[in-house]
Short mmCIF file of N, CA and C in Angstrom, two decimals:
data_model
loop_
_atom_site.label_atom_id
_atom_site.label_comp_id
_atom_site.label_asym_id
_atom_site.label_seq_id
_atom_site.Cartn_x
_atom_site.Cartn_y
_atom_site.Cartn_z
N UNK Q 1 97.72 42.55 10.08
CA UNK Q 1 97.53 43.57 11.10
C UNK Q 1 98.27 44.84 10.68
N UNK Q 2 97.59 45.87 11.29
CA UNK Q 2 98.99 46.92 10.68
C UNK Q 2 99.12 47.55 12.10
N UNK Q 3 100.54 48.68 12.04
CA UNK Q 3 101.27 49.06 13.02
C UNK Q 3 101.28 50.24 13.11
N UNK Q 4 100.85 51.00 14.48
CA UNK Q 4 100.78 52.30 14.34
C UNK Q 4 102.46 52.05 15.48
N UNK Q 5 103.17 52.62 14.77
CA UNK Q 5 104.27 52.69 15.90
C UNK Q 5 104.60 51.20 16.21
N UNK Q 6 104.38 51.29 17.45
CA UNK Q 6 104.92 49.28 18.54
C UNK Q 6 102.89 49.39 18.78
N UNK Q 7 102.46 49.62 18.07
CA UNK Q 7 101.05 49.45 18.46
C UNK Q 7 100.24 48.66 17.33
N UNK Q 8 99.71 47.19 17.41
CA UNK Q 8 98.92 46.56 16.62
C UNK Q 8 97.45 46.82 16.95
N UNK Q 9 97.08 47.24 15.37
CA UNK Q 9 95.31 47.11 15.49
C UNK Q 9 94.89 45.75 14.42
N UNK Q 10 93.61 45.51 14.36
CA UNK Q 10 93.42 44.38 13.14
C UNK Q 10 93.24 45.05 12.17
N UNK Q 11 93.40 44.49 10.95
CA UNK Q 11 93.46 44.76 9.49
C UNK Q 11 92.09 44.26 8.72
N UNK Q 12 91.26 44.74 8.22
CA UNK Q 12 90.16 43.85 7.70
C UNK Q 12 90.89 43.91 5.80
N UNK Q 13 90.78 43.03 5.17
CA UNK Q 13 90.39 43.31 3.81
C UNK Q 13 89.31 43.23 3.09
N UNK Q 14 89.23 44.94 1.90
CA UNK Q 14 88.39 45.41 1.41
C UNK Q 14 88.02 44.98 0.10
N UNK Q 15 89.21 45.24 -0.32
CA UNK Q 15 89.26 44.73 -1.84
C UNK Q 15 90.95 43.90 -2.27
N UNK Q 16 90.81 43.41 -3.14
CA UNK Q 16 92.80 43.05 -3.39
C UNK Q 16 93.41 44.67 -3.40
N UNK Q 17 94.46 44.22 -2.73
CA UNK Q 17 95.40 45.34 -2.48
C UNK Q 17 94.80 46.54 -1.51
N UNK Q 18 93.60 46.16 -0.53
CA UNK Q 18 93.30 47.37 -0.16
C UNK Q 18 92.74 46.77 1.35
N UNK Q 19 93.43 47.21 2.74
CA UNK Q 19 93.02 47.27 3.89
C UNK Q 19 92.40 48.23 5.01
N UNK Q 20 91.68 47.81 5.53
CA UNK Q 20 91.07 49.30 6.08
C UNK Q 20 91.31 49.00 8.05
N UNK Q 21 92.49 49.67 8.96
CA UNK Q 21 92.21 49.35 10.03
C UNK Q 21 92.17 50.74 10.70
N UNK Q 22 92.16 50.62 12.17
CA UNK Q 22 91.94 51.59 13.38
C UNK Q 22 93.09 51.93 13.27
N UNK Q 23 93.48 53.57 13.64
CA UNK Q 23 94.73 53.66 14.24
C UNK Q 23 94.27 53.77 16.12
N UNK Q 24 95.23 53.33 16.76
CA UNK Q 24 94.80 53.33 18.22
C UNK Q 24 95.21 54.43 18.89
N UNK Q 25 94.36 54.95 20.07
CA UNK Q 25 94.90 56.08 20.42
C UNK Q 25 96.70 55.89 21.24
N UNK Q 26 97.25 57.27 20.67
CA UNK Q 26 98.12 57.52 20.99
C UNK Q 26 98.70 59.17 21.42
N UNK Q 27 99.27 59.26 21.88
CA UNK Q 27 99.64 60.47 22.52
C UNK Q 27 100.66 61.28 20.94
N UNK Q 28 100.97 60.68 20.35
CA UNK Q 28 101.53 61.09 19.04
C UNK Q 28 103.01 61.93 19.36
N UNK Q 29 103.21 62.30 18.49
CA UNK Q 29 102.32 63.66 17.12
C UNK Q 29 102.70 62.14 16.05
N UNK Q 30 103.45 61.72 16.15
CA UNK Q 30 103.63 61.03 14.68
C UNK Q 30 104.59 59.90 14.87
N UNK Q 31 104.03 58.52 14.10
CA UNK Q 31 104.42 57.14 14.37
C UNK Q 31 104.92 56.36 12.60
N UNK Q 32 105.65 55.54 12.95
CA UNK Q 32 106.01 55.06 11.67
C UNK Q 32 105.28 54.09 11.36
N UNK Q 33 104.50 53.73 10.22
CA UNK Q 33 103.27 52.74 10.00
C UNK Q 33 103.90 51.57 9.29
N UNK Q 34 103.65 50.19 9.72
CA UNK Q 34 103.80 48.91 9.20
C UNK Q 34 103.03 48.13 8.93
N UNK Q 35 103.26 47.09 8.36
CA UNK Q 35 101.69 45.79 8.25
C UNK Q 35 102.25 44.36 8.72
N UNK Q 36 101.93 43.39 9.52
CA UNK Q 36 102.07 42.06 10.08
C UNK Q 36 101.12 41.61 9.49
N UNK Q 37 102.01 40.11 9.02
CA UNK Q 37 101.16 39.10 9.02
C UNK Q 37 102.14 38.46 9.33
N UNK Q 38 101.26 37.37 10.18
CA UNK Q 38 101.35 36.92 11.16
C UNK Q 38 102.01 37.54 12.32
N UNK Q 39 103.49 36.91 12.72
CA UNK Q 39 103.69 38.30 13.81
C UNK Q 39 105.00 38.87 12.84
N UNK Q 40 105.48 38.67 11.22
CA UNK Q 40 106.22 39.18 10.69
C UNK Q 40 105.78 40.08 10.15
N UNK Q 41 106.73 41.18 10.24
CA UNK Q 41 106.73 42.22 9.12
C UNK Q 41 106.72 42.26 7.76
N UNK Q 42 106.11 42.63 6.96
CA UNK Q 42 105.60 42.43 5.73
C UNK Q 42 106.04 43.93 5.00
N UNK Q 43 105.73 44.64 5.43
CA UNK Q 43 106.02 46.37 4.93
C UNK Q 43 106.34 47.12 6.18
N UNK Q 44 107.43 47.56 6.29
CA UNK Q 44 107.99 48.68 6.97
C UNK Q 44 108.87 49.62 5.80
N UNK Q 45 108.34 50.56 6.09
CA UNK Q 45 109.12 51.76 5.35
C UNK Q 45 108.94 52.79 6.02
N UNK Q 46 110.32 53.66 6.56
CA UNK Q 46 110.61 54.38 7.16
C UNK Q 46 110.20 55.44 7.00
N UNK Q 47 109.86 55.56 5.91
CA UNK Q 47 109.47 57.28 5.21
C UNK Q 47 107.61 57.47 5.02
N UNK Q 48 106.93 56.48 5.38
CA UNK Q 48 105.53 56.26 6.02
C UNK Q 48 105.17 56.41 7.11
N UNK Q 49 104.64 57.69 7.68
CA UNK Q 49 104.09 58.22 8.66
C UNK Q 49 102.73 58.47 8.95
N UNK Q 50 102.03 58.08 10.01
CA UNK Q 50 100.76 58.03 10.21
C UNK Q 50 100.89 58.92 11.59
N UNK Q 51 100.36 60.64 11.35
CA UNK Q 51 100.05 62.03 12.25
C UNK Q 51 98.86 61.76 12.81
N UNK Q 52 98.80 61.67 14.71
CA UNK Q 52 98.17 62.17 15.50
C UNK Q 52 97.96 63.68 15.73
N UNK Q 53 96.43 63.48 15.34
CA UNK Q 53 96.27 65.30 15.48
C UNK Q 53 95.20 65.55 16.77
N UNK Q 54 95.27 66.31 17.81
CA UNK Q 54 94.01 66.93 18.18
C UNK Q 54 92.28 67.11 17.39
N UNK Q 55 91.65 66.87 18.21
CA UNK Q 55 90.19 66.78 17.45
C UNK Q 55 90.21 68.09 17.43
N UNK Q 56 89.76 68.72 16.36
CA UNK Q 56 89.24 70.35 16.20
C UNK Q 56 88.14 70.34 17.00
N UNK Q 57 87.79 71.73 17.60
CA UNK Q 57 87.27 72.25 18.67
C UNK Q 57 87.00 73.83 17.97
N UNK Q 58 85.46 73.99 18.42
CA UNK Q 58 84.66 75.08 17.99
C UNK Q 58 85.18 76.41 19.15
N UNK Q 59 86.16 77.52 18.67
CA UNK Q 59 86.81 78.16 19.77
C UNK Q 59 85.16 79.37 20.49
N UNK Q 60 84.79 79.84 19.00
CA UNK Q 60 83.69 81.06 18.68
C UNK Q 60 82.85 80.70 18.02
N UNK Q 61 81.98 81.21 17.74
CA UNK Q 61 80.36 81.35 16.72
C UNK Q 61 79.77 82.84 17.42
N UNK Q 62 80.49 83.80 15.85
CA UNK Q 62 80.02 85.12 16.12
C UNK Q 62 78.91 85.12 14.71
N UNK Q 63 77.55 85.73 15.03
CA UNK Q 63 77.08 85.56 16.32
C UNK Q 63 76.63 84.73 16.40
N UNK Q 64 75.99 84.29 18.25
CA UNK Q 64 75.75 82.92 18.29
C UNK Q 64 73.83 82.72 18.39
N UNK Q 65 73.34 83.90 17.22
CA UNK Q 65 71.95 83.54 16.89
C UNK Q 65 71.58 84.14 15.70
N UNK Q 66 70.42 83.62 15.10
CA UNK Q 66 70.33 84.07 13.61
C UNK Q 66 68.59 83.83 13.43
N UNK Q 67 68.34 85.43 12.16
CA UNK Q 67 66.57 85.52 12.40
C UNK Q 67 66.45 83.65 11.74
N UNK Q 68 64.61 83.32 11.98
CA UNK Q 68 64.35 82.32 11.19
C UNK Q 68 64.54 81.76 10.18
N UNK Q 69 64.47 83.52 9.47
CA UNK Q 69 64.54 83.56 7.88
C UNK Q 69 65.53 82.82 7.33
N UNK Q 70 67.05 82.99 8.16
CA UNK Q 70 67.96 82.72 7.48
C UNK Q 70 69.03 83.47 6.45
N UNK Q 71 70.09 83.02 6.38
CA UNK Q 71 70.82 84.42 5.42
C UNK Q 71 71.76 84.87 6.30
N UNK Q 72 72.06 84.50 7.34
CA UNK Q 72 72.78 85.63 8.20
C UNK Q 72 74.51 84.69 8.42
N UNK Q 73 75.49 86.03 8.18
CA UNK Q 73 76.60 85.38 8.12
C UNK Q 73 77.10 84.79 9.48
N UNK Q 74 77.69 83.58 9.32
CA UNK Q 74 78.20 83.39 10.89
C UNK Q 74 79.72 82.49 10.83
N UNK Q 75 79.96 83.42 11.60
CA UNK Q 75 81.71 83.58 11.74
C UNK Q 75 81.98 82.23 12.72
N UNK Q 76 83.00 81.54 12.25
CA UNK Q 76 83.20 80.22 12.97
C UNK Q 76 84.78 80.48 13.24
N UNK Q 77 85.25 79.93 14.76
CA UNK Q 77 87.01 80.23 14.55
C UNK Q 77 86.64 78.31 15.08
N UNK Q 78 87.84 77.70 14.12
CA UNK Q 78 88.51 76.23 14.69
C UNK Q 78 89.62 76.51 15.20
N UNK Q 79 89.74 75.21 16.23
CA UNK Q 79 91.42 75.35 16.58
C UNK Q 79 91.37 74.02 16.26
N UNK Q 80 93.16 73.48 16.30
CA UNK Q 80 93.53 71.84 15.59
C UNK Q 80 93.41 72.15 14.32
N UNK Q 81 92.64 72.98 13.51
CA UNK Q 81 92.93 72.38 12.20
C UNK Q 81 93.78 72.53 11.26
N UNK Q 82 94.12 71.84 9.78
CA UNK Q 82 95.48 71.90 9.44
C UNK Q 82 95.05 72.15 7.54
N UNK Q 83 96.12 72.88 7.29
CA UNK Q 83 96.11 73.62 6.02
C UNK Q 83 95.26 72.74 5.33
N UNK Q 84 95.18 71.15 5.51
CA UNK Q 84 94.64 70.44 3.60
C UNK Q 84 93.36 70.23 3.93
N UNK Q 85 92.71 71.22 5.48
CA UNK Q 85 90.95 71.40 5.28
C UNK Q 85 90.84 71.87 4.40
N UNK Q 86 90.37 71.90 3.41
CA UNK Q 86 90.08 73.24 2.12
C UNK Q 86 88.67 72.94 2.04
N UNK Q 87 87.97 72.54 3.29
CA UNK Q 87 86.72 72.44 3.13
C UNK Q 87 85.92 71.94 4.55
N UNK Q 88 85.07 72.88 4.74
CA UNK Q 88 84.32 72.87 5.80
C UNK Q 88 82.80 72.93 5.75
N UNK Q 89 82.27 72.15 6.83
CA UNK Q 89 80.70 72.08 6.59
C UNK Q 89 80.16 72.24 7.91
N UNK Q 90 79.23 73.47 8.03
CA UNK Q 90 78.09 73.49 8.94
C UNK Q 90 77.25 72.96 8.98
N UNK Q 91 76.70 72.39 10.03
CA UNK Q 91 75.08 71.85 10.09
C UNK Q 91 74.69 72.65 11.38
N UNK Q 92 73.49 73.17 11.40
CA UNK Q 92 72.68 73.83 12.20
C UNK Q 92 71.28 72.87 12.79
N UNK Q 93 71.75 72.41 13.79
CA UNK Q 93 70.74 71.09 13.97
C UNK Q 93 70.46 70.11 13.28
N UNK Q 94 68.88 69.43 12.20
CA UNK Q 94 69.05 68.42 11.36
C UNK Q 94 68.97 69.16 9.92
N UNK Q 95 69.16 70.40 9.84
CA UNK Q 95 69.47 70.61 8.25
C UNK Q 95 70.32 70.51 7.85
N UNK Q 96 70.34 70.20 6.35
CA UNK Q 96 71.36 69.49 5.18
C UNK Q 96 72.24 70.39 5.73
N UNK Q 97 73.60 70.02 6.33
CA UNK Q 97 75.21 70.99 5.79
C UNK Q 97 75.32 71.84 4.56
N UNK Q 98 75.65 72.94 5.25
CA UNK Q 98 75.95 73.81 4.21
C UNK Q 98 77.77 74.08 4.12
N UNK Q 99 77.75 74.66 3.04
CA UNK Q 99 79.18 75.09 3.00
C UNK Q 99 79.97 76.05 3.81
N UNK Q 100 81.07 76.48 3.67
CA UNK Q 100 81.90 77.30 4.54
C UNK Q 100 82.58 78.10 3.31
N UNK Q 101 83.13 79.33 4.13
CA UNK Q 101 84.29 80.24 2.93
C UNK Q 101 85.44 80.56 4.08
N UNK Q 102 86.50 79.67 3.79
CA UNK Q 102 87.42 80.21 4.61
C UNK Q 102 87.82 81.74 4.72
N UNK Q 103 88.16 82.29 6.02
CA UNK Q 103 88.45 83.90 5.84
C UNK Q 103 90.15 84.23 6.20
N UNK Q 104 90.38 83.08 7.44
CA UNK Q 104 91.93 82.75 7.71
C UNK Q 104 92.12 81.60 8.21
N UNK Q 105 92.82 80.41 6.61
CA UNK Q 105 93.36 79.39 6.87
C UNK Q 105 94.18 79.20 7.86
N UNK Q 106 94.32 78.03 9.15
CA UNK Q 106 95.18 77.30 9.95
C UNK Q 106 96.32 78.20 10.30
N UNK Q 107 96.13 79.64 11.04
CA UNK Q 107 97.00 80.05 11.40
C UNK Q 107 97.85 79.38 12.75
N UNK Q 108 99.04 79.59 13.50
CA UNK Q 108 99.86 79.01 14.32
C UNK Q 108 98.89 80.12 15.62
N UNK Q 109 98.61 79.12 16.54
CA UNK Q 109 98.09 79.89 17.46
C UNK Q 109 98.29 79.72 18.59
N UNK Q 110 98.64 79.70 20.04
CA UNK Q 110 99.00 78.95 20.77
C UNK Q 110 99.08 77.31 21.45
N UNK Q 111 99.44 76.57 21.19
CA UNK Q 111 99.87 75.29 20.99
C UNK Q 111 99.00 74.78 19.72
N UNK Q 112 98.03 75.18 19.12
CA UNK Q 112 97.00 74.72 18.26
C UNK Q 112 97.31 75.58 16.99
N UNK Q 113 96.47 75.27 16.11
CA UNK Q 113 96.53 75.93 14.53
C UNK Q 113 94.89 76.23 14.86
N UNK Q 114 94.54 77.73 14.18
CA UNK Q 114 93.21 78.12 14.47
C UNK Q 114 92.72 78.68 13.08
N UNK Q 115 91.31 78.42 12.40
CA UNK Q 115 90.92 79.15 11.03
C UNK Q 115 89.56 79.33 11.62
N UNK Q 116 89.63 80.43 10.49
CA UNK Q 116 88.38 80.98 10.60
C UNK Q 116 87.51 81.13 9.26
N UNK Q 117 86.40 80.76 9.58
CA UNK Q 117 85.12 80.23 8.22
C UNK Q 117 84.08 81.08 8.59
N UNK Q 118 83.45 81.36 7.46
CA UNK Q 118 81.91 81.72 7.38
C UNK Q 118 80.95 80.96 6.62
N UNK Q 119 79.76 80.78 7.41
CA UNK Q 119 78.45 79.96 6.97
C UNK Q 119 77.39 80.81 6.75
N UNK Q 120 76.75 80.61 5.70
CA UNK Q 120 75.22 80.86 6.00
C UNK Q 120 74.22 80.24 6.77
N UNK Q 121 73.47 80.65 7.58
CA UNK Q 121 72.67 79.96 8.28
C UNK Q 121 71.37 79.97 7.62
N UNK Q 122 71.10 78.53 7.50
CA UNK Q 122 69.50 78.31 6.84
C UNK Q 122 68.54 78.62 7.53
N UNK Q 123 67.63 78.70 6.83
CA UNK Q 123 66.13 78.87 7.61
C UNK Q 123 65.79 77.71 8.49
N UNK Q 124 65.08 78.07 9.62
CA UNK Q 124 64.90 77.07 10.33
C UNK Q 124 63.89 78.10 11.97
N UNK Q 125 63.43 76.71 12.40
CA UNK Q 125 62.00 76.82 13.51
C UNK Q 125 63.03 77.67 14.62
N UNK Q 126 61.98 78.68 15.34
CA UNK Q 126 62.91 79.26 16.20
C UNK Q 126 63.28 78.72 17.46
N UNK Q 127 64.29 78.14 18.40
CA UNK Q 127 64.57 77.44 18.94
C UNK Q 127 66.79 77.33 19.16
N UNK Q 128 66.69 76.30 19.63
CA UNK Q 128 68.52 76.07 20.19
C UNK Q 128 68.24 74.55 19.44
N UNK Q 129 69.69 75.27 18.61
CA UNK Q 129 69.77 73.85 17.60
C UNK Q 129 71.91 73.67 18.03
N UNK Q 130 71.89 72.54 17.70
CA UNK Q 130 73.44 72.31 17.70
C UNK Q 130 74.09 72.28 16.73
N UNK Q 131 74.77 73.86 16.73
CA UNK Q 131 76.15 74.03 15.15
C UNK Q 131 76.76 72.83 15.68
N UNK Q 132 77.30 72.29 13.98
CA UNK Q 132 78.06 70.78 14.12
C UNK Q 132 79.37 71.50 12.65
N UNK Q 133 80.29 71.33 13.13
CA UNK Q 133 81.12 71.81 11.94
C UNK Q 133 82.24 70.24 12.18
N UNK Q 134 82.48 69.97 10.69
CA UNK Q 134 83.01 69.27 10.13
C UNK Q 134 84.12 69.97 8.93
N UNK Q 135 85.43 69.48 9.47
CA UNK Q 135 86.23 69.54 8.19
C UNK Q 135 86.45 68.26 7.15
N UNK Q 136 87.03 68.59 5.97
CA UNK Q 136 87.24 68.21 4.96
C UNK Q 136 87.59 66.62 4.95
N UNK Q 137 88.45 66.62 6.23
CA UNK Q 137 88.97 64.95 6.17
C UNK Q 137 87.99 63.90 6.87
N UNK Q 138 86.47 64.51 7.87
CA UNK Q 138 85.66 63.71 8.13
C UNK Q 138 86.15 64.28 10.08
N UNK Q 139 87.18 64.82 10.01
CA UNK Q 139 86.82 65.32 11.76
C UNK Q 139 85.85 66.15 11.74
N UNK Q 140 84.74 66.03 13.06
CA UNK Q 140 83.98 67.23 13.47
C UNK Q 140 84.70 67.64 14.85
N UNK Q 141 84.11 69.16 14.66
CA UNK Q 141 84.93 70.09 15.51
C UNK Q 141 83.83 70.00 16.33
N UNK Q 142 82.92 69.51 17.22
CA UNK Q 142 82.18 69.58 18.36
C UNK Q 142 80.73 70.17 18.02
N UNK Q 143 80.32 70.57 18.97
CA UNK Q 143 79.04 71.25 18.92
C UNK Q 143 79.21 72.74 19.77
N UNK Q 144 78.15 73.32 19.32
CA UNK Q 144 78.07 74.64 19.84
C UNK Q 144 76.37 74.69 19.61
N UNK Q 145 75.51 75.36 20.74
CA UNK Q 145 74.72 75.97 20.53
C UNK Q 145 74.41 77.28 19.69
N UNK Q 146 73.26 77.24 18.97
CA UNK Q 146 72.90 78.16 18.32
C UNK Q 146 72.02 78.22 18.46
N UNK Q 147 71.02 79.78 18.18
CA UNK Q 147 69.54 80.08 18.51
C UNK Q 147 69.08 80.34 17.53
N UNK Q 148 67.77 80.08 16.77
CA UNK Q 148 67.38 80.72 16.09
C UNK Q 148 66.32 81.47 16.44
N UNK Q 149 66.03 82.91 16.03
CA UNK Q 149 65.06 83.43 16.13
C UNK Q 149 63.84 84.31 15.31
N UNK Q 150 62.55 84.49 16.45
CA UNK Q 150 61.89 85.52 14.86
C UNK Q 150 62.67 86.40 14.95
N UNK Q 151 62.54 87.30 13.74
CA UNK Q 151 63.26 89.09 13.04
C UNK Q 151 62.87 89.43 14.25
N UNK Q 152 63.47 90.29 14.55
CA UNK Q 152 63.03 92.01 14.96
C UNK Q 152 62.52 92.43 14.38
N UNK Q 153 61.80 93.73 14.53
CA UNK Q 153 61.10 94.11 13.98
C UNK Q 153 60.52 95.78 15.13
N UNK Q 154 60.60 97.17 14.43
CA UNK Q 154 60.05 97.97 15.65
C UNK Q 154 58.79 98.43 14.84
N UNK Q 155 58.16 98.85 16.04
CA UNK Q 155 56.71 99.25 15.70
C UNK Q 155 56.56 100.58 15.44
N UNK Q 156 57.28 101.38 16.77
CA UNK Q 156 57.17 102.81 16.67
C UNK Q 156 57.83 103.14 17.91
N UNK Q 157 58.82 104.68 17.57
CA UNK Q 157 59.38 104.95 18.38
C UNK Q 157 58.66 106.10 19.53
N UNK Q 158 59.34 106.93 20.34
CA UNK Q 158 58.46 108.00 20.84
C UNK Q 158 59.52 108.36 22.21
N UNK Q 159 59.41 109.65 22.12
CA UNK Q 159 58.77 110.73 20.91
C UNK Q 159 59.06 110.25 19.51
N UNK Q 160 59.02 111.60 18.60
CA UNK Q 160 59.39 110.98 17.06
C UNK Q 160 59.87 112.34 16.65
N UNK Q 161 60.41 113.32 17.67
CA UNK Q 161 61.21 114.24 17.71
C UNK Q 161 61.88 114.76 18.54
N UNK Q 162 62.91 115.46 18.57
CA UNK Q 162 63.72 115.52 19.75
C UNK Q 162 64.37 117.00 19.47
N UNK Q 163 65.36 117.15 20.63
CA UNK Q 163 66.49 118.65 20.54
C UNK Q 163 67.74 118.36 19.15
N UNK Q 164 68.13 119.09 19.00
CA UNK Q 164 69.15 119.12 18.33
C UNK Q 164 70.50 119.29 19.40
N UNK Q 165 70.04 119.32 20.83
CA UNK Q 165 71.09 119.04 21.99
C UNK Q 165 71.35 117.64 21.77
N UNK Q 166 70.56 116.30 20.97
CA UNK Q 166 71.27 115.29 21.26
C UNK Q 166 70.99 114.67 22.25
N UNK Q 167 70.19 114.90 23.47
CA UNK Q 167 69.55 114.60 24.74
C UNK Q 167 68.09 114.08 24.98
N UNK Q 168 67.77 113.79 24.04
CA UNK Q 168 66.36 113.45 23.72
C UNK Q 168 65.90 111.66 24.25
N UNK Q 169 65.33 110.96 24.90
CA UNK Q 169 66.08 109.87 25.17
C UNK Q 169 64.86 109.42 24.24
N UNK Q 170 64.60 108.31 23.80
CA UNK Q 170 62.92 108.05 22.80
C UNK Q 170 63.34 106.44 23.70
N UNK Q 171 61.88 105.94 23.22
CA UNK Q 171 61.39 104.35 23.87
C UNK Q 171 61.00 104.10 22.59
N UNK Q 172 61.57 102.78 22.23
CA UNK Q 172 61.36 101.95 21.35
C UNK Q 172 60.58 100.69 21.44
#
């Protein structure tokens, strides 16, 4: 079994020398990790720590729509997350994840650590799809709606001249 703290979960084995269990929820921030077998201790070492973190949480998505085409930058802020993300992934509904470019790693932000990433948004049907961002260690930071839409596009303005007062109002 191993020990998060005074807290037992089960232990499965994977391979020799290698166990894979739950840590259980805990209110944290941070517990000293052990292994039982049976109800003895087997490994305790003091200097082995297993960190409760907050699930990252999608704060922004500027902006929060993009043409069909695709291409368009979109600004993501996380909160919870912690410097050794060095890697983040968007998904925009069911298309493949794309990458991220951090712009400001895990700054200290009020009770939370907050970064900020940029994605490209792929092409995709116009509609409300769910941004899914995932960091590096396998947390996802939630969902957020996103829209996609057709371009813009203008046809013609009017008038198609005006004062040099600046007062001219035109319909687009």
């Amino acid at each position: 079994s191993c020990v998060f703290g005074s807290r037992v979960s089960a232990a499965a084995l994977i391979t020799s020398g290698s166990l894979v269990c739950t840590a259980l929820a805990d209110p944290g921030p941070a517990v000293y990790f052990s292994l039982l077998q049976g109800n003895e201790r087997v490994l305790s070492v003091q200097s082995i720590q297993f960190e409760y973190r907050l699930r990252p949480a999608i704060v922004s998505v500027i902006p929060s729509l993009a043409a069909i085409t695709g291409g368009a930058v979109i600004t993501i802020s996380i909160e919870n997350t912690y410097t050794e993300s060095a890697h983040v992934t968007c998904q925009f509904g069911n298309a493949s994840p794309v990458s991220s470019t951090a712009v400001v790693s895990a700054q200290e932000g009020v009770g939370s650590r907050v970064s900020i990433w940029t994605c490209l948004a792929p092409a995709a049907a116009a509609g409300i799809v769910d941004l899914t961002v995932c960091l590096s260690d396998g947390a996802c930071a939630g969902k957020s709606e996103f829209l996609f839409v057709q371009p813009a596009s203008i046809d013609r303005i009017y008038p198609t001249a005006g004062s040099t007062a600046a007062s001219t109002v035109i319909t687009v």
